[in-house]
Amino acid sequence: MIFKTIRSTLTAFNSLTIAVLCAAVLSISVFVHEDLYSEAVTNNLDGLSNNMAYDLSSILSAPEIDVASISALLLRLEEYENVKFAAVFDQDYNQLDLYAGKSLQADDKRHLNTYQEQLDKMQLGMSIKNGRLFSFKSIGEKAFLNGYLLIVNDLQKPLNRSKLSLLLKVLPLTFVIIGIGIALSLWLNRKMLLPFQKLARLAHQIKETNDYSIDINVEGKQEVVDLSDKISSMMDTIHSEEIKNKQYTDQLMQQRKDMERLANFDSLTGLPNRQFFMETLRKSLSTAEHELDDMVLMYFDLDGFKGVNDAHGHEVGDKLLIEASKRAQRFLRHGDLIARLGGDEFLILLYNDPNEFVVMDIAERIIREISKPFDINDWEILISVSIGIAKATDANYNLSDFVSNADVAMYKSKVEGKNKHTIFIPAMMEDNKRRLLLANSITPGLKNNEFQVYYQPKVNADEHIVGFEALLRWHSPELGNVSPGEFIIIAEQSGKINQITEWLLKEVMYDYASILAHFGENTVVSVNLSAHDLKNTKILELITALYDRYFINPKCIEYEVTESTYLENFDMANECFENIRSLGSSIALDDFGTGYSSLSYLTQIKLNTLKIDKQFVDNLGISQRSTLVTKTVIEMAKQLNLNICAEGVETRQQMAFLVAHGCHQLQGYLFGKPTDLATLLATPYKRENK
């Protein structure tokens, strides 16, 4: 009886031990699995939200926020079934767009407004609350904050599903092992007590070390050996799941590293990108200010890069950016940092308070090196570079002002002819403020009728008026009379030149009837087009509509484009002008000889009129070279059956020379200054008899 009692006690004890052992192993597995799963999901969402916040930065920093682009970006979350919702807010926490995920439930919808009201109290980063994983990220740099991104992910339900899957795999085998253990417990009074103690020790070791790869091999009766094998099999299953989770975690970590690289480095050139550079610059400015050191920032972009893209395609343009960045890096000192800001814009940070001689030497070397021909895809590409230079001390170590000063200096280099470097001085900020004021005043100026069309006459050899050039004037109550040479460039850079051209075309077409009634039905009115107009796909549609509305004879309208604009957009210009010529209008090449000065281009482009630039006319009879060039251009144009018009004629001697050598039309102050329509119609002019 005592033996049976002891055996029963031992059997019950060992059965309980086996059950506890299995439960402990399962608990450890579930806890480890839960921690690994939560960490993996958190890291994945963190990397995803960082990437999306970076992509949203360029959208929210645009002058006009494109909500459709935000929605398209949020649709990336479609493939993540556990995302409840995601929202994009501006810097004032106003919601710009909302994405409702597949796991969004009714209680989440009721709390959406609550989340938005608590945004200003929510800490940036990752957090877990009530079974939900929150990712709250800022969009843009701290100094250039554009908004916030909130992504809420369901954590508890998928975690429960994952734990259930693990249990469903392990529990059947666990129950089998427990059953075998109970059957074998009858023999524990003789030979199985010691092996089970060994199993208990192994279980404790596994719990302490979390090492599921430990080999369980317990000697004893066959039942004990079988139990050992079953437990070993269970451990192998757990170990296999652990390996899978570790591989998944490693994969997520690698993806995180890849996303960090994408977030910090430019994928095309391999250089640090704007985000990385700005963060480095912020830290460097703080250190330099503390140590009373100075730093120099160079801001440069490639002159004519857009023309290369248009003429040769983006593949050539990308290779050009890579080669140009490599050339610029050759002249940097150890420790200096170069980054691609975006497009064809680059930043260089020069450390250790370099003296002016070193800075000038680096800038001039970069200009000379990039000005050398590039051999790309069997094309010889020629470009130049404009550089702006600023000092940290001039910006009082303020990051935004530091970059802005370099940008202003770079713009000054472009305005003064490109292919040069300019050092920032405080006086340039006034020019920049005026440039911004002009850019922001163009659209209101058009709406308030501050712009006006002036007409300058063109005459033939007998001084009879044969046409007019429509010229734009801006009389602003706030800015006064703004020169076209000033506001046209700003309009092109700010993307508002198309508005101006459309307004000008409508005004000219409206004035058309009055001009022709006063000066004759064969009078031709010329309108200037910019490079941006050539890219405007709606320009031909607008011209056609205006012709129909105002009963325009297309042959009485001529479109002028400058030589540099034409040749920088060669194929696009030819296509645009071919469409205009098909309507019956003519094309004139303006400022000939001041851009590329390649006469061979005239054999490849389709023109009606060639305009000789004023700088050649001014030097007639003064500069032998200008006189010879003018003669050559006129003779060549005649051979190509082109109409020839000379600009800037101010003296009788200039007129006599041009007429004697076969110039068809003359334009300049000698025959009339640009005037508004009312004055034009009230002033008597010689009119050609038809």
PDB file of C-alpha atoms in Angstrom, residues 80-260:
ATOM      1  CA  TYR A  80      -0.830  46.990 -44.903  1.00  0.00           C
ATOM      2  CA  GLU A  81      -3.983  45.294 -43.657  1.00  0.00           C
ATOM      3  CA  ASN A  82      -3.458  46.233 -40.010  1.00  0.00           C
ATOM      4  CA  VAL A  83      -3.402  50.015 -40.575  1.00  0.00           C
ATOM      5  CA  LYS A  84      -6.497  51.537 -39.002  1.00  0.00           C
ATOM      6  CA  PHE A  85      -6.104  55.004 -40.397  1.00  0.00           C
ATOM      7  CA  ALA A  86      -3.537  57.607 -41.374  1.00  0.00           C
ATOM      8  CA  ALA A  87      -3.873  61.390 -41.507  1.00  0.00           C
ATOM      9  CA  VAL A  88      -1.765  64.296 -42.788  1.00  0.00           C
ATOM     10  CA  PHE A  89      -1.922  67.651 -40.969  1.00  0.00           C
ATOM     11  CA  ASP A  90      -0.414  71.039 -41.651  1.00  0.00           C
ATOM     12  CA  GLN A  91       1.822  72.755 -39.089  1.00  0.00           C
ATOM     13  CA  ASP A  92      -1.299  74.127 -37.313  1.00  0.00           C
ATOM     14  CA  TYR A  93      -2.690  70.579 -36.927  1.00  0.00           C
ATOM     15  CA  ASN A  94      -5.389  71.143 -39.554  1.00  0.00           C
ATOM     16  CA  GLN A  95      -6.223  67.909 -41.280  1.00  0.00           C
ATOM     17  CA  LEU A  96      -5.257  67.909 -45.005  1.00  0.00           C
ATOM     18  CA  ASP A  97      -6.220  64.321 -45.871  1.00  0.00           C
ATOM     19  CA  LEU A  98      -7.343  61.091 -44.160  1.00  0.00           C
ATOM     20  CA  TYR A  99      -6.822  57.492 -45.142  1.00  0.00           C
ATOM     21  CA  ALA A 100      -9.169  54.854 -43.656  1.00  0.00           C
ATOM     22  CA  GLY A 101      -7.489  51.460 -43.411  1.00  0.00           C
ATOM     23  CA  LYS A 102      -8.905  47.971 -43.751  1.00  0.00           C
ATOM     24  CA  SER A 103      -8.907  47.432 -39.967  1.00  0.00           C
ATOM     25  CA  LEU A 104     -10.709  50.687 -39.128  1.00  0.00           C
ATOM     26  CA  GLN A 105     -13.656  49.988 -36.812  1.00  0.00           C
ATOM     27  CA  ALA A 106     -16.607  51.968 -35.544  1.00  0.00           C
ATOM     28  CA  ASP A 107     -14.978  52.845 -32.213  1.00  0.00           C
ATOM     29  CA  ASP A 108     -11.949  54.192 -34.087  1.00  0.00           C
ATOM     30  CA  LYS A 109     -14.147  56.436 -36.240  1.00  0.00           C
ATOM     31  CA  ARG A 110     -15.742  57.893 -33.107  1.00  0.00           C
ATOM     32  CA  HIS A 111     -12.347  58.828 -31.727  1.00  0.00           C
ATOM     33  CA  LEU A 112     -10.834  60.366 -34.869  1.00  0.00           C
ATOM     34  CA  ASN A 113     -11.686  63.909 -33.748  1.00  0.00           C
ATOM     35  CA  THR A 114     -10.316  63.131 -30.276  1.00  0.00           C
ATOM     36  CA  TYR A 115      -6.973  62.114 -31.793  1.00  0.00           C
ATOM     37  CA  GLN A 116      -6.808  65.330 -33.815  1.00  0.00           C
ATOM     38  CA  GLU A 117      -7.609  67.490 -30.767  1.00  0.00           C
ATOM     39  CA  GLN A 118      -4.779  65.839 -28.829  1.00  0.00           C
ATOM     40  CA  LEU A 119      -2.149  66.163 -31.564  1.00  0.00           C
ATOM     41  CA  ASP A 120      -0.459  69.192 -29.951  1.00  0.00           C
ATOM     42  CA  LYS A 121       0.023  67.076 -26.785  1.00  0.00           C
ATOM     43  CA  MET A 122       1.211  63.949 -28.601  1.00  0.00           C
ATOM     44  CA  GLN A 123       4.942  63.296 -28.569  1.00  0.00           C
ATOM     45  CA  LEU A 124       6.700  62.683 -31.875  1.00  0.00           C
ATOM     46  CA  GLY A 125       7.832  59.098 -32.482  1.00  0.00           C
ATOM     47  CA  MET A 126       6.386  55.638 -31.809  1.00  0.00           C
ATOM     48  CA  SER A 127       4.011  54.774 -28.976  1.00  0.00           C
ATOM     49  CA  ILE A 128       1.621  51.964 -27.993  1.00  0.00           C
ATOM     50  CA  LYS A 129      -1.708  52.600 -26.287  1.00  0.00           C
ATOM     51  CA  ASN A 130      -4.805  50.404 -25.844  1.00  0.00           C
ATOM     52  CA  GLY A 131      -3.535  47.773 -28.260  1.00  0.00           C
ATOM     53  CA  ARG A 132      -2.810  50.351 -30.973  1.00  0.00           C
ATOM     54  CA  LEU A 133       0.563  51.356 -32.356  1.00  0.00           C
ATOM     55  CA  PHE A 134       0.888  55.126 -33.004  1.00  0.00           C
ATOM     56  CA  SER A 135       3.443  56.669 -35.332  1.00  0.00           C
ATOM     57  CA  PHE A 136       3.461  60.485 -35.132  1.00  0.00           C
ATOM     58  CA  LYS A 137       6.098  62.116 -37.370  1.00  0.00           C
ATOM     59  CA  SER A 138       6.936  65.666 -38.349  1.00  0.00           C
ATOM     60  CA  ILE A 139       7.087  66.506 -42.059  1.00  0.00           C
ATOM     61  CA  GLY A 140      10.120  68.510 -43.078  1.00  0.00           C
ATOM     62  CA  GLU A 141      13.027  69.880 -41.077  1.00  0.00           C
ATOM     63  CA  LYS A 142      12.449  71.564 -37.713  1.00  0.00           C
ATOM     64  CA  ALA A 143      13.354  74.904 -39.294  1.00  0.00           C
ATOM     65  CA  PHE A 144      11.176  74.170 -42.337  1.00  0.00           C
ATOM     66  CA  LEU A 145       8.285  72.337 -40.654  1.00  0.00           C
ATOM     67  CA  ASN A 146       5.532  71.603 -43.176  1.00  0.00           C
ATOM     68  CA  GLY A 147       3.160  69.444 -41.114  1.00  0.00           C
ATOM     69  CA  TYR A 148       2.650  66.120 -39.367  1.00  0.00           C
ATOM     70  CA  LEU A 149       1.880  62.508 -40.322  1.00  0.00           C
ATOM     71  CA  LEU A 150      -0.124  60.246 -37.998  1.00  0.00           C
ATOM     72  CA  ILE A 151      -0.459  56.495 -38.677  1.00  0.00           C
ATOM     73  CA  VAL A 152      -2.438  54.275 -36.295  1.00  0.00           C
ATOM     74  CA  ASN A 153      -1.830  50.524 -36.585  1.00  0.00           C
ATOM     75  CA  ASP A 154      -3.793  47.702 -34.947  1.00  0.00           C
ATOM     76  CA  LEU A 155      -1.264  45.824 -32.794  1.00  0.00           C
ATOM     77  CA  GLN A 156      -3.306  43.647 -30.451  1.00  0.00           C
ATOM     78  CA  LYS A 157      -5.454  41.697 -32.938  1.00  0.00           C
ATOM     79  CA  PRO A 158      -2.654  40.618 -35.314  1.00  0.00           C
ATOM     80  CA  LEU A 159      -0.501  39.802 -32.259  1.00  0.00           C
ATOM     81  CA  ASN A 160      -3.275  37.592 -30.887  1.00  0.00           C
ATOM     82  CA  ARG A 161      -3.605  35.878 -34.266  1.00  0.00           C
ATOM     83  CA  SER A 162       0.137  35.262 -34.386  1.00  0.00           C
ATOM     84  CA  LYS A 163       0.221  33.818 -30.855  1.00  0.00           C
ATOM     85  CA  LEU A 164      -2.790  31.626 -31.670  1.00  0.00           C
ATOM     86  CA  SER A 165      -1.013  30.313 -34.773  1.00  0.00           C
ATOM     87  CA  LEU A 166       2.049  29.454 -32.690  1.00  0.00           C
ATOM     88  CA  LEU A 167      -0.068  27.705 -30.066  1.00  0.00           C
ATOM     89  CA  LEU A 168      -1.993  25.714 -32.682  1.00  0.00           C
ATOM     90  CA  LYS A 169       1.295  24.407 -33.997  1.00  0.00           C
ATOM     91  CA  VAL A 170       2.771  23.523 -30.592  1.00  0.00           C
ATOM     92  CA  LEU A 171      -0.215  22.503 -28.429  1.00  0.00           C
ATOM     93  CA  PRO A 172      -1.030  19.179 -30.186  1.00  0.00           C
ATOM     94  CA  LEU A 173       2.496  18.004 -29.707  1.00  0.00           C
ATOM     95  CA  THR A 174       2.440  19.294 -26.115  1.00  0.00           C
ATOM     96  CA  PHE A 175      -0.678  17.287 -25.308  1.00  0.00           C
ATOM     97  CA  VAL A 176       0.901  14.192 -26.815  1.00  0.00           C
ATOM     98  CA  ILE A 177       3.977  14.673 -24.650  1.00  0.00           C
ATOM     99  CA  ILE A 178       1.873  15.165 -21.515  1.00  0.00           C
ATOM    100  CA  GLY A 179      -0.084  12.002 -22.295  1.00  0.00           C
ATOM    101  CA  ILE A 180       3.075  10.038 -22.791  1.00  0.00           C
ATOM    102  CA  GLY A 181       4.435  11.470 -19.556  1.00  0.00           C
ATOM    103  CA  ILE A 182       1.363  10.334 -17.589  1.00  0.00           C
ATOM    104  CA  ALA A 183       1.667   6.834 -19.051  1.00  0.00           C
ATOM    105  CA  LEU A 184       5.321   6.682 -18.217  1.00  0.00           C
ATOM    106  CA  SER A 185       4.807   8.028 -14.710  1.00  0.00           C
ATOM    107  CA  LEU A 186       3.959   4.457 -13.571  1.00  0.00           C
ATOM    108  CA  TRP A 187       7.614   3.649 -13.981  1.00  0.00           C
ATOM    109  CA  LEU A 188       8.970   6.726 -12.238  1.00  0.00           C
ATOM    110  CA  ASN A 189       9.328   4.816  -8.930  1.00  0.00           C
ATOM    111  CA  ARG A 190      12.041   2.686 -10.467  1.00  0.00           C
ATOM    112  CA  LYS A 191      14.080   4.253 -13.269  1.00  0.00           C
ATOM    113  CA  MET A 192      12.376   7.440 -14.564  1.00  0.00           C
ATOM    114  CA  LEU A 193      12.786   9.806 -11.654  1.00  0.00           C
ATOM    115  CA  LEU A 194      16.359  10.705 -12.517  1.00  0.00           C
ATOM    116  CA  PRO A 195      15.740  11.296 -16.259  1.00  0.00           C
ATOM    117  CA  PHE A 196      12.806  13.570 -15.425  1.00  0.00           C
ATOM    118  CA  GLN A 197      14.967  15.545 -13.076  1.00  0.00           C
ATOM    119  CA  LYS A 198      17.411  15.941 -15.943  1.00  0.00           C
ATOM    120  CA  LEU A 199      14.572  17.135 -18.151  1.00  0.00           C
ATOM    121  CA  ALA A 200      13.568  19.623 -15.481  1.00  0.00           C
ATOM    122  CA  ARG A 201      17.109  20.931 -15.349  1.00  0.00           C
ATOM    123  CA  LEU A 202      17.183  21.264 -19.146  1.00  0.00           C
ATOM    124  CA  ALA A 203      13.865  23.133 -19.059  1.00  0.00           C
ATOM    125  CA  HIS A 204      15.268  25.482 -16.456  1.00  0.00           C
ATOM    126  CA  GLN A 205      18.376  25.972 -18.588  1.00  0.00           C
ATOM    127  CA  ILE A 206      16.229  26.774 -21.621  1.00  0.00           C
ATOM    128  CA  LYS A 207      14.179  29.249 -19.607  1.00  0.00           C
ATOM    129  CA  GLU A 208      17.322  30.950 -18.315  1.00  0.00           C
ATOM    130  CA  THR A 209      19.187  31.066 -21.639  1.00  0.00           C
ATOM    131  CA  ASN A 210      16.259  31.246 -24.118  1.00  0.00           C
ATOM    132  CA  ASP A 211      18.289  28.786 -26.164  1.00  0.00           C
ATOM    133  CA  TYR A 212      15.856  26.467 -27.901  1.00  0.00           C
ATOM    134  CA  SER A 213      18.577  24.708 -29.836  1.00  0.00           C
ATOM    135  CA  ILE A 214      19.778  22.700 -26.788  1.00  0.00           C
ATOM    136  CA  ASP A 215      19.886  18.992 -27.629  1.00  0.00           C
ATOM    137  CA  ILE A 216      17.613  16.971 -25.290  1.00  0.00           C
ATOM    138  CA  ASN A 217      18.969  13.430 -25.093  1.00  0.00           C
ATOM    139  CA  VAL A 218      18.016  11.639 -21.834  1.00  0.00           C
ATOM    140  CA  GLU A 219      19.004   8.008 -21.353  1.00  0.00           C
ATOM    141  CA  GLY A 220      16.714   5.540 -19.607  1.00  0.00           C
ATOM    142  CA  LYS A 221      13.779   3.362 -20.455  1.00  0.00           C
ATOM    143  CA  GLN A 222      12.416   3.451 -23.929  1.00  0.00           C
ATOM    144  CA  GLU A 223       9.478   5.558 -22.772  1.00  0.00           C
ATOM    145  CA  VAL A 224      11.870   8.124 -21.346  1.00  0.00           C
ATOM    146  CA  VAL A 225      13.861   8.137 -24.553  1.00  0.00           C
ATOM    147  CA  ASP A 226      10.635   8.631 -26.531  1.00  0.00           C
ATOM    148  CA  LEU A 227       9.620  11.464 -24.247  1.00  0.00           C
ATOM    149  CA  SER A 228      13.023  13.006 -24.707  1.00  0.00           C
ATOM    150  CA  ASP A 229      12.643  12.782 -28.455  1.00  0.00           C
ATOM    151  CA  LYS A 230       9.180  14.336 -28.367  1.00  0.00           C
ATOM    152  CA  ILE A 231      10.360  17.213 -26.219  1.00  0.00           C
ATOM    153  CA  SER A 232      13.338  17.626 -28.522  1.00  0.00           C
ATOM    154  CA  SER A 233      10.931  17.695 -31.475  1.00  0.00           C
ATOM    155  CA  MET A 234       8.864  20.372 -29.759  1.00  0.00           C
ATOM    156  CA  MET A 235      12.018  22.345 -29.049  1.00  0.00           C
ATOM    157  CA  ASP A 236      13.000  22.019 -32.691  1.00  0.00           C
ATOM    158  CA  THR A 237       9.605  23.427 -33.690  1.00  0.00           C
ATOM    159  CA  ILE A 238       9.986  26.321 -31.290  1.00  0.00           C
ATOM    160  CA  HIS A 239      13.567  26.858 -32.408  1.00  0.00           C
ATOM    161  CA  SER A 240      12.441  26.813 -36.057  1.00  0.00           C
ATOM    162  CA  GLU A 241       9.803  29.479 -35.307  1.00  0.00           C
ATOM    163  CA  GLU A 242      12.406  31.477 -33.427  1.00  0.00           C
ATOM    164  CA  ILE A 243      14.751  31.334 -36.432  1.00  0.00           C
ATOM    165  CA  LYS A 244      11.954  32.456 -38.732  1.00  0.00           C
ATOM    166  CA  ASN A 245      11.123  35.370 -36.444  1.00  0.00           C
ATOM    167  CA  LYS A 246      14.788  36.290 -36.215  1.00  0.00           C
ATOM    168  CA  GLN A 247      15.120  36.186 -40.002  1.00  0.00           C
ATOM    169  CA  TYR A 248      12.035  38.368 -40.316  1.00  0.00           C
ATOM    170  CA  THR A 249      13.462  40.767 -37.751  1.00  0.00           C
ATOM    171  CA  ASP A 250      16.818  40.831 -39.569  1.00  0.00           C
ATOM    172  CA  GLN A 251      14.991  41.524 -42.810  1.00  0.00           C
ATOM    173  CA  LEU A 252      13.111  44.397 -41.204  1.00  0.00           C
ATOM    174  CA  MET A 253      16.345  45.764 -39.776  1.00  0.00           C
ATOM    175  CA  GLN A 254      17.975  45.631 -43.211  1.00  0.00           C
ATOM    176  CA  GLN A 255      14.954  47.361 -44.715  1.00  0.00           C
ATOM    177  CA  ARG A 256      15.244  49.970 -42.009  1.00  0.00           C
ATOM    178  CA  LYS A 257      18.918  50.501 -42.856  1.00  0.00           C
ATOM    179  CA  ASP A 258      18.024  50.751 -46.552  1.00  0.00           C
ATOM    180  CA  MET A 259      15.285  53.261 -45.791  1.00  0.00           C
ATOM    181  CA  GLU A 260      17.663  55.250 -43.611  1.00  0.00           C
TER     182      GLU A 260
END
